[in-house]
mmCIF file of C-alpha atoms in Angstrom:
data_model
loop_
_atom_site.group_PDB
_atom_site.id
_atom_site.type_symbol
_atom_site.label_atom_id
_atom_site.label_comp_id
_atom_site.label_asym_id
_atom_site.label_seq_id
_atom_site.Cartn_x
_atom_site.Cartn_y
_atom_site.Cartn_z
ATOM 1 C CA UNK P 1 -40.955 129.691 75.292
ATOM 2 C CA UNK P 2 -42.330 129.715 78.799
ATOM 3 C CA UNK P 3 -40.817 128.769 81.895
ATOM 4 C CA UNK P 4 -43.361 126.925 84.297
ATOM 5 C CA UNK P 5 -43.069 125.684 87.412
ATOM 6 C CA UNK P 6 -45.340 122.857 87.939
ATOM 7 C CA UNK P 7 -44.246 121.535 91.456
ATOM 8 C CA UNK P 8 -42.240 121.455 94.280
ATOM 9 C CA UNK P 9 -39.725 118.047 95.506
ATOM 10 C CA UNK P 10 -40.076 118.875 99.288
ATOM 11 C CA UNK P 11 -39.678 116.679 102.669
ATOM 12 C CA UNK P 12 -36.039 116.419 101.863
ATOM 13 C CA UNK P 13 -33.865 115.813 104.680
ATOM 14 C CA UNK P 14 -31.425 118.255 104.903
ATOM 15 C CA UNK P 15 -32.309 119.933 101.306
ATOM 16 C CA UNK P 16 -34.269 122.781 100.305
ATOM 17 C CA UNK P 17 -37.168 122.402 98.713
ATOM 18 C CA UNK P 18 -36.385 121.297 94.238
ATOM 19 C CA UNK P 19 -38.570 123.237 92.174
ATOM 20 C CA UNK P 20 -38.995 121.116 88.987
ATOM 21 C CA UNK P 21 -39.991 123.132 85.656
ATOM 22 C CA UNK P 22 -41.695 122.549 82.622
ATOM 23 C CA UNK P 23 -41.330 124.799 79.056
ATOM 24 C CA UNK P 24 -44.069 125.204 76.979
ATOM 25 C CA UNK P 25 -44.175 126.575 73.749
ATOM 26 C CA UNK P 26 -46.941 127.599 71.107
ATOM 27 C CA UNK P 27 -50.397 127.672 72.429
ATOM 28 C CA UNK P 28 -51.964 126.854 75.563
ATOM 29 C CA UNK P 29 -53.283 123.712 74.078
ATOM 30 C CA UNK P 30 -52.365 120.756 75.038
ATOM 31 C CA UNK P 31 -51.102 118.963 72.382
ATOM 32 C CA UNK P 32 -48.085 116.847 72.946
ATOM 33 C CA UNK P 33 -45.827 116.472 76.533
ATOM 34 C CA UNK P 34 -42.467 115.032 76.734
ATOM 35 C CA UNK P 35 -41.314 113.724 79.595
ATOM 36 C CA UNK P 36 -37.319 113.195 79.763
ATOM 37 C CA UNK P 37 -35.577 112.102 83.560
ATOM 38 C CA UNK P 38 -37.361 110.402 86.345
ATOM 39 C CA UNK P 39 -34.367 108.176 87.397
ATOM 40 C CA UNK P 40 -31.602 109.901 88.971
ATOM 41 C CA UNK P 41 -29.001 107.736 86.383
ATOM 42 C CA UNK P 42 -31.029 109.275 83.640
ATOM 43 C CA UNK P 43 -28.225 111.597 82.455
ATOM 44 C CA UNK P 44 -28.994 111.182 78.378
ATOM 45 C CA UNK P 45 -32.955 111.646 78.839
ATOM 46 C CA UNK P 46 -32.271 114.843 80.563
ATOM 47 C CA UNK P 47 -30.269 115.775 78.059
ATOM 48 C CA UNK P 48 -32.335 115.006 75.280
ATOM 49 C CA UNK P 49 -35.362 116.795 76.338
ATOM 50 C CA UNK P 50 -32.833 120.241 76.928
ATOM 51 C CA UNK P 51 -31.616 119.787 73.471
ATOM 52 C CA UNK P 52 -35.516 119.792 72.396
ATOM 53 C CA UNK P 53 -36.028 122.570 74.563
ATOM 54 C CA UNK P 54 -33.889 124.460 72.587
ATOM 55 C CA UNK P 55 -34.633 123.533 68.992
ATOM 56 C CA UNK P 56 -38.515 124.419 70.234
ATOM 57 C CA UNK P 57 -37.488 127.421 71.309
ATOM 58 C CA UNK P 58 -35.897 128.233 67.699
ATOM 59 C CA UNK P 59 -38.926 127.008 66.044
ATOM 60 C CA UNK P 60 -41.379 128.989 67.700
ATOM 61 C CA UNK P 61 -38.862 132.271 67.142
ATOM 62 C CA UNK P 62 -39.157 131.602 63.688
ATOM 63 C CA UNK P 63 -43.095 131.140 64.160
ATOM 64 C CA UNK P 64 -43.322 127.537 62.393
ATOM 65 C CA UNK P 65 -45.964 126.532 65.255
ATOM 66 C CA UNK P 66 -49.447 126.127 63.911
ATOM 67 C CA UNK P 67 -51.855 128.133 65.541
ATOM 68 C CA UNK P 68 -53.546 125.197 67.495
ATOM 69 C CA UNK P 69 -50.163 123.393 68.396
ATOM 70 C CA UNK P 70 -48.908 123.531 72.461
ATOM 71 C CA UNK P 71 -46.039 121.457 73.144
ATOM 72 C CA UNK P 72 -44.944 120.949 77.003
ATOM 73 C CA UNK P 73 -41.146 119.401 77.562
ATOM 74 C CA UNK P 74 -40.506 118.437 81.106
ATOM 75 C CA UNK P 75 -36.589 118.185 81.223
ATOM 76 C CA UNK P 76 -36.106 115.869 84.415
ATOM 77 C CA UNK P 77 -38.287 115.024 87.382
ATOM 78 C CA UNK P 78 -35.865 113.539 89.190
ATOM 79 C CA UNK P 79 -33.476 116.037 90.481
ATOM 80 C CA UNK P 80 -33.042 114.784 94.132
ATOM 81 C CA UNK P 81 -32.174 110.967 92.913
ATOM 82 C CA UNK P 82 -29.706 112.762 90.137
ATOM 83 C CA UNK P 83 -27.559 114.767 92.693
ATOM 84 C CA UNK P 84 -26.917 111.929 94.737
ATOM 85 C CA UNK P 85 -26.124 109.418 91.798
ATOM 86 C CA UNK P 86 -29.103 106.681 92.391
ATOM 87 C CA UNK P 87 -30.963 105.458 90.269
ATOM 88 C CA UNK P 88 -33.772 105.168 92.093
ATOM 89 C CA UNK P 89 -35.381 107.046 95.170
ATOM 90 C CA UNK P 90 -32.565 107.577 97.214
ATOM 91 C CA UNK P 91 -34.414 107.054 101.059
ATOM 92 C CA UNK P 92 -36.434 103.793 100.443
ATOM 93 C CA UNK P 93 -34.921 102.346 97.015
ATOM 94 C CA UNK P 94 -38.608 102.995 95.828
ATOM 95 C CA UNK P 95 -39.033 103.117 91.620
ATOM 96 C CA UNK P 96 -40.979 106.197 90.722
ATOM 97 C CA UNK P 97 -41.540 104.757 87.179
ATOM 98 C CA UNK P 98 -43.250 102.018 88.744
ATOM 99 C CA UNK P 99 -45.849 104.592 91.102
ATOM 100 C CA UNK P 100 -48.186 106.000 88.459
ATOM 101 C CA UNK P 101 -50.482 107.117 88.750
ATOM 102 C CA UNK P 102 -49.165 108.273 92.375
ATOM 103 C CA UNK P 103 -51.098 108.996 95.261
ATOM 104 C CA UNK P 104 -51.071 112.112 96.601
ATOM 105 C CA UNK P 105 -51.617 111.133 100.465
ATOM 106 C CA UNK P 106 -49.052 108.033 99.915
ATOM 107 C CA UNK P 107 -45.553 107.502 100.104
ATOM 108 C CA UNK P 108 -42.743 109.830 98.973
ATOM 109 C CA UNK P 109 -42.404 108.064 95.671
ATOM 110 C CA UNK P 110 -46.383 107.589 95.265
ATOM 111 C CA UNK P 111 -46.928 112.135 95.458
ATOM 112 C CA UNK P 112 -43.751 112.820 93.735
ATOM 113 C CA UNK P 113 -45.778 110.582 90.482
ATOM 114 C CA UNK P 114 -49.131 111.734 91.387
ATOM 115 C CA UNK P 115 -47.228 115.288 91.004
ATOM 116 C CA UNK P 116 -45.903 114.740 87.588
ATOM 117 C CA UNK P 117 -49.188 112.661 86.350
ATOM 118 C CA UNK P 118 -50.468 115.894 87.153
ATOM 119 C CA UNK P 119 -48.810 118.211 84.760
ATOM 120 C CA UNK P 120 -48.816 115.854 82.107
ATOM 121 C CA UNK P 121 -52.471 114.631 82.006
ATOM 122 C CA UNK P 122 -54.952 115.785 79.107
ATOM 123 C CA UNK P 123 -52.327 116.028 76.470
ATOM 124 C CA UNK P 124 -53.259 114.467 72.964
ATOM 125 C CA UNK P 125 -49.983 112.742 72.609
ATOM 126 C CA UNK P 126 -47.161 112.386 75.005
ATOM 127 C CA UNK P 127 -43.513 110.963 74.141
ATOM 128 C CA UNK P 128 -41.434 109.541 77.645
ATOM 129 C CA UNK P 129 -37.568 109.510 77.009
ATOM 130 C CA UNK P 130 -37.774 106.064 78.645
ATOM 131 C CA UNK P 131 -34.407 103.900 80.078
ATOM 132 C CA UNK P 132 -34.237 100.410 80.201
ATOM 133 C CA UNK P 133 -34.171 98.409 84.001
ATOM 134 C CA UNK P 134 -31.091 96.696 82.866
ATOM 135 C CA UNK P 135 -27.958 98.314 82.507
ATOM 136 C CA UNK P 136 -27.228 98.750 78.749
ATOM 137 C CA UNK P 137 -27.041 100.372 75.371
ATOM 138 C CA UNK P 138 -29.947 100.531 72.444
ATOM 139 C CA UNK P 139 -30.553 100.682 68.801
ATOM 140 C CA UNK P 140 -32.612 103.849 68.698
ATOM 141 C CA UNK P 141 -36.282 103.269 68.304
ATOM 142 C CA UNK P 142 -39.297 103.933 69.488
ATOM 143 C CA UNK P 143 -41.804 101.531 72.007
ATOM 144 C CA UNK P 144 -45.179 101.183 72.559
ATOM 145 C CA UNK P 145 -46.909 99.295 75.140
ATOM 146 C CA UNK P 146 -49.773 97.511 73.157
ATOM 147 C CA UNK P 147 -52.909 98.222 75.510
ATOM 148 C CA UNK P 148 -55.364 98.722 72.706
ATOM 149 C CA UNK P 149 -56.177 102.464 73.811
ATOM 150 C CA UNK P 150 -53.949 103.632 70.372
ATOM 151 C CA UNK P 151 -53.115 102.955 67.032
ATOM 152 C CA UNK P 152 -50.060 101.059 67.325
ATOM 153 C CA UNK P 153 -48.971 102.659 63.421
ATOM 154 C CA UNK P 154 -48.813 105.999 64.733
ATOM 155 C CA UNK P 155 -45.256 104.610 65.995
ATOM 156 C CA UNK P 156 -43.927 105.090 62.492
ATOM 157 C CA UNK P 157 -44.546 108.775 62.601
ATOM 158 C CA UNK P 158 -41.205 108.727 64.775
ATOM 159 C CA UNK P 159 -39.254 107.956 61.504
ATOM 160 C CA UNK P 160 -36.627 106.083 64.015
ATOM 161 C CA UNK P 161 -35.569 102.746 62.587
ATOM 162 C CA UNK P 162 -37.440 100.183 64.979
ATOM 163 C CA UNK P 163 -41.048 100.402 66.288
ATOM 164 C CA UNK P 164 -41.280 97.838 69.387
ATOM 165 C CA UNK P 165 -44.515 96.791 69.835
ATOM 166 C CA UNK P 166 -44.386 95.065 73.825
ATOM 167 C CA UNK P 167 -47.314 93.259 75.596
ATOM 168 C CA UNK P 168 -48.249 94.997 79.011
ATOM 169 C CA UNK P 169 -46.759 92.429 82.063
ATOM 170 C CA UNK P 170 -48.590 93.254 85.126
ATOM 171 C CA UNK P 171 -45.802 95.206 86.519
ATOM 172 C CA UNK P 172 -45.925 97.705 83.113
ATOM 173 C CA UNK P 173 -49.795 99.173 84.928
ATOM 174 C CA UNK P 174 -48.047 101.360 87.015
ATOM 175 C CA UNK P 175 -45.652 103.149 84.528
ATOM 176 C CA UNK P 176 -45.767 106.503 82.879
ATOM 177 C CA UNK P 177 -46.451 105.076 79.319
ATOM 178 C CA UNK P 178 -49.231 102.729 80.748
ATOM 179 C CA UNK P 179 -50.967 105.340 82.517
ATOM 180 C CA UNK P 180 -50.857 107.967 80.354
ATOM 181 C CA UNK P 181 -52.583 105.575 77.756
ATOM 182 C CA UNK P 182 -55.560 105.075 80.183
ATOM 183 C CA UNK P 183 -56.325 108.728 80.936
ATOM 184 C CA UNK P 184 -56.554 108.846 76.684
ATOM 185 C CA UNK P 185 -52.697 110.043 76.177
ATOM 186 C CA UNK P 186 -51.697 108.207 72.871
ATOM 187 C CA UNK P 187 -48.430 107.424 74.573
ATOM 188 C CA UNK P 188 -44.852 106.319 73.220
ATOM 189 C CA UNK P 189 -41.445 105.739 74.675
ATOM 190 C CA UNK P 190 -38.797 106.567 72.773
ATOM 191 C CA UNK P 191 -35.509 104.748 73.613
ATOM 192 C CA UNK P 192 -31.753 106.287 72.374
ATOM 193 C CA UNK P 193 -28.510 104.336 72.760
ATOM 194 C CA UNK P 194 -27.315 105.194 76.733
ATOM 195 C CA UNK P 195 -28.845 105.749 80.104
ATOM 196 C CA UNK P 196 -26.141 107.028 82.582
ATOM 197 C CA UNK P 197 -23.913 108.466 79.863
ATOM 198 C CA UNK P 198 -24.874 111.476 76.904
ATOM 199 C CA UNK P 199 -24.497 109.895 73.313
ATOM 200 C CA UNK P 200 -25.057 113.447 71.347
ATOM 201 C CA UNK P 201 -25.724 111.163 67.906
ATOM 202 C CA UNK P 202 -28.565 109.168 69.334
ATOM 203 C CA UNK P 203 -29.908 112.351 71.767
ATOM 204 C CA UNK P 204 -30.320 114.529 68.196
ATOM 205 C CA UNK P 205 -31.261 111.198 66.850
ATOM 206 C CA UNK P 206 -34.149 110.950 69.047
ATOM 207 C CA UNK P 207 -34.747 115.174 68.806
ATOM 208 C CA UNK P 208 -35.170 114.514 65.148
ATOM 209 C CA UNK P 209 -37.719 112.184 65.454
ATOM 210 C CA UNK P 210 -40.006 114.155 67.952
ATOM 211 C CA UNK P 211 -39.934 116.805 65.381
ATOM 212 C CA UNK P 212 -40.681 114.701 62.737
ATOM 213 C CA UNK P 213 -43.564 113.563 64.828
ATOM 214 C CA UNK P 214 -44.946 117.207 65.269
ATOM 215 C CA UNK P 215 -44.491 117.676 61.308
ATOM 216 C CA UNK P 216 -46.254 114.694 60.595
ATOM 217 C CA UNK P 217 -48.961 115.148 62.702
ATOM 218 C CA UNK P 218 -49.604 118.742 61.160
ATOM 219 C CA UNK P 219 -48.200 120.743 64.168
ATOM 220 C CA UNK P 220 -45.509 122.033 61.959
ATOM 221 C CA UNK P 221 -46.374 123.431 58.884
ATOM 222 C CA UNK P 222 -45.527 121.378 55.963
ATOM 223 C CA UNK P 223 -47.136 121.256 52.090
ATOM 224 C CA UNK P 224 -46.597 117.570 51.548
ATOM 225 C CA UNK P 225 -46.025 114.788 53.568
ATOM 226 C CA UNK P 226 -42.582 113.693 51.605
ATOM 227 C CA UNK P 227 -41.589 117.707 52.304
ATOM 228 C CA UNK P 228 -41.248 116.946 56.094
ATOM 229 C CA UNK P 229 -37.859 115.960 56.325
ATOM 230 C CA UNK P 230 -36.749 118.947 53.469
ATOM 231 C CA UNK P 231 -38.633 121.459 55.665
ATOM 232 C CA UNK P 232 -36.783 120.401 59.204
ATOM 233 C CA UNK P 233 -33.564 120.451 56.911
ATOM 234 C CA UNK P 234 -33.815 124.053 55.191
ATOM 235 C CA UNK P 235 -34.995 125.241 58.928
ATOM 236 C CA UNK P 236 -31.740 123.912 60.397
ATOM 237 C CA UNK P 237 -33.622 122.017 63.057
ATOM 238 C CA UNK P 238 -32.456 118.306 61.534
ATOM 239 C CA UNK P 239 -29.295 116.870 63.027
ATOM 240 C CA UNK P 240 -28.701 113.571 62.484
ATOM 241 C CA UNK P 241 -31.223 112.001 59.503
ATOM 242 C CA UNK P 242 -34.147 110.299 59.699
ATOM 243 C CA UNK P 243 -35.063 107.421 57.484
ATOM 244 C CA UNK P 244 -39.107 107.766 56.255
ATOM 245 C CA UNK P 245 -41.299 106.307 58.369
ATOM 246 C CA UNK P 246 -42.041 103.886 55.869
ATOM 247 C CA UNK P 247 -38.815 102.149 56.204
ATOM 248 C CA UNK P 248 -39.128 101.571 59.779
ATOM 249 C CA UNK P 249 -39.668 98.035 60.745
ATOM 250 C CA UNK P 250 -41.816 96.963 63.172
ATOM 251 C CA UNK P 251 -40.837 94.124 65.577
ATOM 252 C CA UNK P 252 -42.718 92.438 68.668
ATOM 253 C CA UNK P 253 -40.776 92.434 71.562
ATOM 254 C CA UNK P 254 -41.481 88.044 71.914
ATOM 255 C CA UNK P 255 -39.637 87.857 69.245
ATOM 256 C CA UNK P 256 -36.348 88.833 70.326
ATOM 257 C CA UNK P 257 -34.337 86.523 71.549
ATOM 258 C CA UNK P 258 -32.478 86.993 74.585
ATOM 259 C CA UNK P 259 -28.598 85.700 75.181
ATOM 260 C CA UNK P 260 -27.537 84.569 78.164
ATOM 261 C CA UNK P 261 -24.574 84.114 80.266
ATOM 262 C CA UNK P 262 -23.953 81.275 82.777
ATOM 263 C CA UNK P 263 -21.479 82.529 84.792
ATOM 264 C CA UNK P 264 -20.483 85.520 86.352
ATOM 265 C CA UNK P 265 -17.196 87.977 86.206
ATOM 266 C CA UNK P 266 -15.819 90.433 84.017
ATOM 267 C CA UNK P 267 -17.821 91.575 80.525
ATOM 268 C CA UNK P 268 -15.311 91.615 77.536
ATOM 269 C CA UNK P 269 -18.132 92.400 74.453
ATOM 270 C CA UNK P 270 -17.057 92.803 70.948
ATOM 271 C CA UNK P 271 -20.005 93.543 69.152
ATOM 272 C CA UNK P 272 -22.674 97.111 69.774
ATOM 273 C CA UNK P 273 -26.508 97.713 68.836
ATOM 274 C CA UNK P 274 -26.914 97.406 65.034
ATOM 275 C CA UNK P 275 -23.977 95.281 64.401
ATOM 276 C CA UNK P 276 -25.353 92.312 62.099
ATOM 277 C CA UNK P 277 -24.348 89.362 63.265
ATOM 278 C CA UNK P 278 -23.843 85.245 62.495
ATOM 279 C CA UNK P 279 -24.796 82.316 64.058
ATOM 280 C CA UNK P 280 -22.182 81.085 66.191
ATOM 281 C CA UNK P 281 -20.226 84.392 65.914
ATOM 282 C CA UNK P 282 -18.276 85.604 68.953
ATOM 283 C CA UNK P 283 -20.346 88.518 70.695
ATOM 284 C CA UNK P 284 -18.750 88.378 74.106
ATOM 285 C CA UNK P 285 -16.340 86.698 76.834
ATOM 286 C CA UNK P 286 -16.982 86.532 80.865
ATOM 287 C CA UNK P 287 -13.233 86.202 82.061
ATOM 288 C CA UNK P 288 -12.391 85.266 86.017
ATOM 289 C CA UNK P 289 -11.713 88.335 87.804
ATOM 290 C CA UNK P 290 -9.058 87.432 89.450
ATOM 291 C CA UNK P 291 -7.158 85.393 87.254
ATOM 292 C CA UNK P 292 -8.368 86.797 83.879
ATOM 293 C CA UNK P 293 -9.070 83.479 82.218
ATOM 294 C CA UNK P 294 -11.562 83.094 80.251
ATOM 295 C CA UNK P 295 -14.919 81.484 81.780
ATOM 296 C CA UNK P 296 -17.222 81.705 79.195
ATOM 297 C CA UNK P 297 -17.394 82.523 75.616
ATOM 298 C CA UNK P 298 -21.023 84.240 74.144
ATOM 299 C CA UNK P 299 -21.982 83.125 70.736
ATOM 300 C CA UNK P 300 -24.993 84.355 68.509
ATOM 301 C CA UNK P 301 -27.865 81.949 68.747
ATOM 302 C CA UNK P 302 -29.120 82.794 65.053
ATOM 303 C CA UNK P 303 -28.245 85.127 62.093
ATOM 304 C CA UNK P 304 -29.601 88.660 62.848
ATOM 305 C CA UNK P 305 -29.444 92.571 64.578
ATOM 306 C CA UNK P 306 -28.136 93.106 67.944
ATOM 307 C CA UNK P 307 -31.095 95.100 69.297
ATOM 308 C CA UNK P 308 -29.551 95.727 73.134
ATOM 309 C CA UNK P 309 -25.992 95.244 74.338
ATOM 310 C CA UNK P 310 -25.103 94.697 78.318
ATOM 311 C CA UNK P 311 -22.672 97.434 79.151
ATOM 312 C CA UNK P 312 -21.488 97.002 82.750
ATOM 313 C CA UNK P 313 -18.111 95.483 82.860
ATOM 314 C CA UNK P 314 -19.417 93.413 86.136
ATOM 315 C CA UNK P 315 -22.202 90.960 85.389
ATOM 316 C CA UNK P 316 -23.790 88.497 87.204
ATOM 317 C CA UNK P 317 -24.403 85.171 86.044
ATOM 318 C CA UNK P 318 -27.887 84.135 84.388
ATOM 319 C CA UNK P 319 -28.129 88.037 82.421
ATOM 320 C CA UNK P 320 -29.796 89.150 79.160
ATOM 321 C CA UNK P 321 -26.294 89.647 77.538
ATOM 322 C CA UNK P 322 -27.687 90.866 74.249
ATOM 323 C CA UNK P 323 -30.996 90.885 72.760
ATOM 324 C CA UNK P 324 -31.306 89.620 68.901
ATOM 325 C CA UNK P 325 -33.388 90.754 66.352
ATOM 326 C CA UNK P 326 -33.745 87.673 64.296
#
């Protein structure tokens, strides 16, 4: 394991300079990058990409690298927005996930992504430890923006249990996974339970699969394909379980259907990601604030998965409650 530092946060009122770092193991080559924190509420990405970090770092002491494998983990990016809880740029309110490729004579936001495109350009494949814009928690899974530059099956090489395929909006050409894709990065995000909060299950969850990526692709040395899983095992690099790739199921992201509230207040929710439920079962209640009666009562469109779950007690009226898998 080597300890780089690729750049420098500066222009910080009344801050030193942030060095952000990147550890690379294996070769120089540039095989795969992950990239885990931009957003300063990013606490579980971070934390993800240490815990890979360090289960790299026992790999390569037991030398299970191939010779022609370089893997490049960028723990967070985002240190300044982090220390001050915001999500987002703390001076201007500016998205940095929504600046790529950056511009290094630009705004704040628009060097700070030019400086991370940077470091992670020329890789084969690159993984983002992505978080959603709305306030929530996830079945585990892995997404891929469909932009035609990649294979879309290479998504089941995660071994997670849902590959989201999503059409590119206009607003998705300036993100990370975008980008990446168009400077020939075969790019995924891959999406655990919680944002601002560390879920160790999904984090290892979502370690597992990145490693089950490298073994797939050949970058850890395996003698069959169905061995992968046995050979991450008997290493003691496997945490939570995998299912085979196989078994993953693949769903397009039009064809969730989104629940909405009407009004706003307080979230009472009774069902979490993965929970199967009914139509017409009771997933949530808004209740009055101040009075505690109940304003609205949330019931399941159709039979089928809860895919995301709203978490913030306070919700305003009009917002994706849950997202169904039907």
């Amino acid at each position: 394991m080597r300890k780089v530092k690729l750049f420098t946060i500066d222009a910080l009122p009344y801050r030193q300079p942030i060095p952000v770092y990147g550890y690379r193991f294996g070769s120089r080559k540039k095989t795969l990058a992950v990239m885990g924190a931009i957003r300063g509420d990013e606490v579980q990405q971070m934390y993800t990409a240490a815990r890979l970090v360090r289960r790299l770092a026992e790999l390569e002491e037991q030398g299970a690298f191939a010779k022609d494998c370089g893997v490049m983990v960028v723990p967070c990016a985002g240190q300044f927005s982090m220390n001050v809880s915001k999500r987002f740029w703390p001076l201007d309110n500016t998205d940095i996930n929504r600046m790529f490729p950056g511009y290094d004579e630009g705004e704040t936001t628009q060097r700070l992504a030019a400086r991370i495109f940077n470091a992670l350009q020329g890789y084969r494949w690159g993984v983002h430890l992505a978080s959603f814009y709305l306030p929530g928690d996830f079945v585990p899974h892995v997404r891929i923006v469909d932009t035609g530059y990649q294979p879309n099956e290479e998504g089941l090489d995660f071994g997670l249990p849902y590959l989201l395929i999503r059409k590119p909006h206009p607003y998705d050409t300036t993100t990370l996974n975008y980008n990446w894709q168009v400077w020939e990065t075969r790019t995924f995000s891959v999406y655990s339970r919680t944002t601002d909060r560390i879920d160790e299950e999904s984090a290892e969850m979502a370690v597992d699969s990145i490693l089950y990526f490298l073994a797939k692709k050949g970058m850890l040395p395996y003698k069959h394909p169905e061995s992968v899983l046995q050979f991450l095992s008997e290493k003691g690099m496997l945490g939570c379980g995998l299912p085979e790739g196989s078994k993953t199921k693949t769903v397009k992201e039009e064809n969730l259907v989104n629940v909405h509230n009407k009004k706003g207040g307080i979230l009472m929710r009774y069902h979490h990601p993965a929970d199967f439920v009914k139509k017409g079962n009771l997933l949530a209640e808004i209740i009055n604030p101040y009075t505690t009666e109940i304003q609205e009562k949330i019931l399941a469109p159709a039979d089928g998965i809860l895919f995301f779950a709203h978490h913030a007690q306070l919700i305003a009226g009009h917002s994706i409650v849950f997202r169904l898998i039907p």
